C-alpha cells in the first residue's frame, strides 16, 4: 500500500530481489539514502543523505513521497 505501479516497477528493476540484502541498512546504503557524517576536531557534522547509491531509486521514492504528501492525509500529517 502506498506504492503505485510505476514506483513498484522502478524499484523492482533497480533493486532486483530484495532478499539479496542482508539487512535493511544494506538496502538503504545501496539506494544512497544513508546518512553521511563528516568529523573534525571541533565536533561532528551530519549531512542529510550520502547520495552514493542509485539515483534512480531515490528519484522514484521522492516522486512517490510527493504524491503521498498531496493525496494521502496520513502521509501529509506525518510530514
XYZ file of N, CA and C in Angstrom:
237
model
N 0.827 -1.202 0.000
C 0.000 0.000 0.000
C 0.867 1.260 0.000
N 0.457 2.208 -0.801
C 1.193 3.465 -0.853
C 2.207 3.542 -1.970
N 2.539 2.433 -2.570
C 3.468 2.409 -3.691
C 2.659 2.076 -4.941
N 2.703 2.993 -5.904
C 1.966 2.773 -7.137
C 2.672 1.808 -8.069
N 2.018 1.494 -9.161
C 2.547 0.523 -10.117
C 3.890 0.980 -10.695
N 3.987 2.252 -11.085
C 5.219 2.751 -11.692
C 6.386 2.669 -10.704
N 6.158 3.104 -9.470
C 7.211 3.065 -8.456
C 7.619 1.632 -8.155
N 6.657 0.741 -8.077
C 6.964 -0.662 -7.817
C 7.815 -1.257 -8.933
N 7.495 -0.921 -10.177
C 8.279 -1.425 -11.308
C 9.703 -0.880 -11.260
N 9.847 0.409 -10.991
C 11.188 1.010 -10.912
C 11.994 0.357 -9.795
N 11.393 0.180 -8.627
C 12.102 -0.444 -7.515
C 12.497 -1.877 -7.846
N 11.603 -2.597 -8.474
C 11.892 -3.994 -8.834
C 13.027 -4.077 -9.848
N 13.026 -3.186 -10.833
C 14.084 -3.198 -11.841
C 15.423 -2.728 -11.277
N 15.409 -1.713 -10.451
C 16.656 -1.161 -9.922
C 17.249 -1.995 -8.790
N 16.405 -2.569 -7.953
C 16.887 -3.316 -6.799
C 17.004 -4.798 -7.124
N 16.086 -5.318 -7.892
C 16.072 -6.750 -8.143
C 15.390 -7.466 -6.995
N 15.986 -8.549 -6.547
C 15.430 -9.330 -5.445
C 15.825 -8.677 -4.125
N 14.859 -8.220 -3.372
C 15.121 -7.532 -2.111
C 15.786 -8.454 -1.089
N 15.610 -9.748 -1.235
C 16.179 -10.689 -0.268
C 17.692 -10.796 -0.385
N 18.284 -10.235 -1.423
C 19.743 -10.331 -1.570
C 20.481 -9.423 -0.593
N 19.768 -8.508 0.058
C 20.377 -7.627 1.042
C 20.283 -8.266 2.415
N 21.384 -8.258 3.148
C 21.425 -8.925 4.448
C 20.666 -8.160 5.526
N 20.413 -6.857 5.284
C 19.687 -6.061 6.272
C 19.039 -4.875 5.570
N 18.155 -4.217 6.278
C 17.520 -3.001 5.761
C 18.571 -1.922 5.547
N 19.538 -1.858 6.444
C 20.598 -0.859 6.327
C 21.398 -1.026 5.040
N 21.621 -2.276 4.616
C 22.343 -2.525 3.368
C 21.551 -2.028 2.163
N 20.247 -2.222 2.181
C 19.400 -1.724 1.095
C 19.372 -0.196 1.080
N 19.299 0.415 2.241
C 19.304 1.874 2.348
C 20.614 2.434 1.793
N 21.733 1.798 2.118
C 23.032 2.244 1.606
C 23.111 2.051 0.097
N 22.550 0.966 -0.424
C 22.543 0.717 -1.862
C 21.796 1.826 -2.603
N 20.741 2.328 -1.990
C 19.961 3.404 -2.601
C 20.581 4.777 -2.366
N 21.582 4.861 -1.506
C 22.213 6.149 -1.212
C 21.403 7.004 -0.267
N 20.586 6.378 0.547
C 19.739 7.105 1.493
C 20.311 7.092 2.902
N 21.505 6.561 3.068
C 22.126 6.502 4.389
C 22.715 7.858 4.758
N 22.751 8.180 6.051
C 23.308 9.470 6.459
C 24.819 9.506 6.248
N 25.302 10.670 5.903
C 26.735 10.856 5.706
C 27.256 11.765 6.814
N 28.340 11.376 7.421
C 28.919 12.133 8.523
C 30.273 12.694 8.120
N 30.565 13.849 8.640
C 31.889 14.423 8.494
C 32.369 14.786 9.884
N 33.514 14.248 10.268
C 34.033 14.509 11.597
C 35.274 15.384 11.508
N 35.395 16.245 12.487
C 36.589 17.075 12.582
C 36.965 17.208 14.051
N 38.004 17.931 14.323
C 38.429 18.120 15.707
C 37.428 18.908 16.531
N 36.615 19.715 15.877
C 35.647 20.553 16.597
C 34.366 19.812 16.946
N 34.076 18.743 16.246
C 32.832 18.023 16.511
C 32.409 17.222 15.305
N 31.150 16.864 15.267
C 30.616 16.038 14.192
C 29.515 16.795 13.466
N 29.584 16.801 12.147
C 28.565 17.437 11.329
C 27.822 16.344 10.578
N 26.511 16.342 10.623
C 25.721 15.325 9.945
C 25.082 15.930 8.708
N 25.310 15.301 7.571
C 24.656 15.704 6.331
C 23.358 14.925 6.163
N 22.588 15.292 5.195
C 21.280 14.655 5.022
C 21.377 13.210 4.547
N 21.792 12.980 3.304
C 21.961 11.625 2.795
C 23.252 11.570 1.999
N 23.788 10.368 1.831
C 25.087 10.239 1.188
C 25.017 10.424 -0.329
N 23.935 10.027 -0.959
C 23.754 10.092 -2.410
C 24.811 9.291 -3.163
N 25.366 8.260 -2.524
C 26.375 7.435 -3.172
C 25.766 6.262 -3.925
N 24.497 5.996 -3.725
C 23.867 4.833 -4.327
C 23.151 5.175 -5.625
N 22.102 4.428 -5.896
C 21.355 4.523 -7.143
C 20.418 5.728 -7.128
N 20.697 6.686 -8.002
C 19.870 7.892 -8.062
C 18.471 7.583 -8.578
N 18.324 6.531 -9.374
C 17.005 6.158 -9.898
C 16.060 5.741 -8.773
N 16.588 5.049 -7.787
C 15.772 4.633 -6.641
C 15.350 5.854 -5.840
N 16.301 6.740 -5.578
C 15.969 7.954 -4.826
C 14.938 8.788 -5.563
N 15.061 8.894 -6.880
C 14.104 9.669 -7.668
C 12.702 9.090 -7.616
N 12.600 7.771 -7.736
C 11.282 7.132 -7.687
C 10.639 7.304 -6.316
N 11.422 7.149 -5.260
C 10.871 7.307 -3.916
C 10.510 8.754 -3.619
N 11.279 9.687 -4.167
C 10.977 11.107 -3.983
C 9.631 11.457 -4.627
N 9.415 10.995 -5.848
C 8.144 11.278 -6.515
C 6.974 10.615 -5.798
N 7.193 9.406 -5.276
C 6.135 8.741 -4.514
C 5.819 9.522 -3.234
N 6.861 10.059 -2.590
C 6.643 10.851 -1.375
C 5.872 12.129 -1.683
N 6.214 12.786 -2.781
C 5.471 13.999 -3.160
C 4.007 13.693 -3.430
N 3.758 12.598 -4.107
C 2.380 12.197 -4.377
C 1.646 11.881 -3.073
N 2.340 11.199 -2.159
C 1.734 10.888 -0.872
C 1.400 12.136 -0.070
N 2.282 13.130 -0.132
C 2.020 14.382 0.579
C 0.780 15.085 0.047
N 0.592 14.977 -1.241
C -0.540 15.681 -1.846
C -1.860 14.939 -1.686
N -1.843 13.628 -1.815
C -3.089 12.878 -1.901
C -3.398 11.993 -0.701
N -2.448 11.758 0.195
C -2.683 10.876 1.332
C -2.626 11.696 2.623
N -3.756 11.879 3.306
C -3.776 12.707 4.503
C -2.915 12.135 5.638
N -2.745 10.831 5.701
C -1.900 10.231 6.737
C -0.445 10.611 6.514
N 0.014 10.527 5.273
C 1.393 10.892 4.954
C 1.591 12.393 5.178
N 0.630 13.191 4.772
C 0.740 14.639 4.960
C 0.804 14.997 6.449
N 0.021 14.320 7.272
C 0.044 14.583 8.713
C 1.382 14.159 9.317
N 1.932 13.049 8.851
C 3.227 12.580 9.335
C 4.328 13.555 8.965
N 4.239 14.094 7.757
C 5.233 15.063 7.286
C 5.202 16.316 8.109
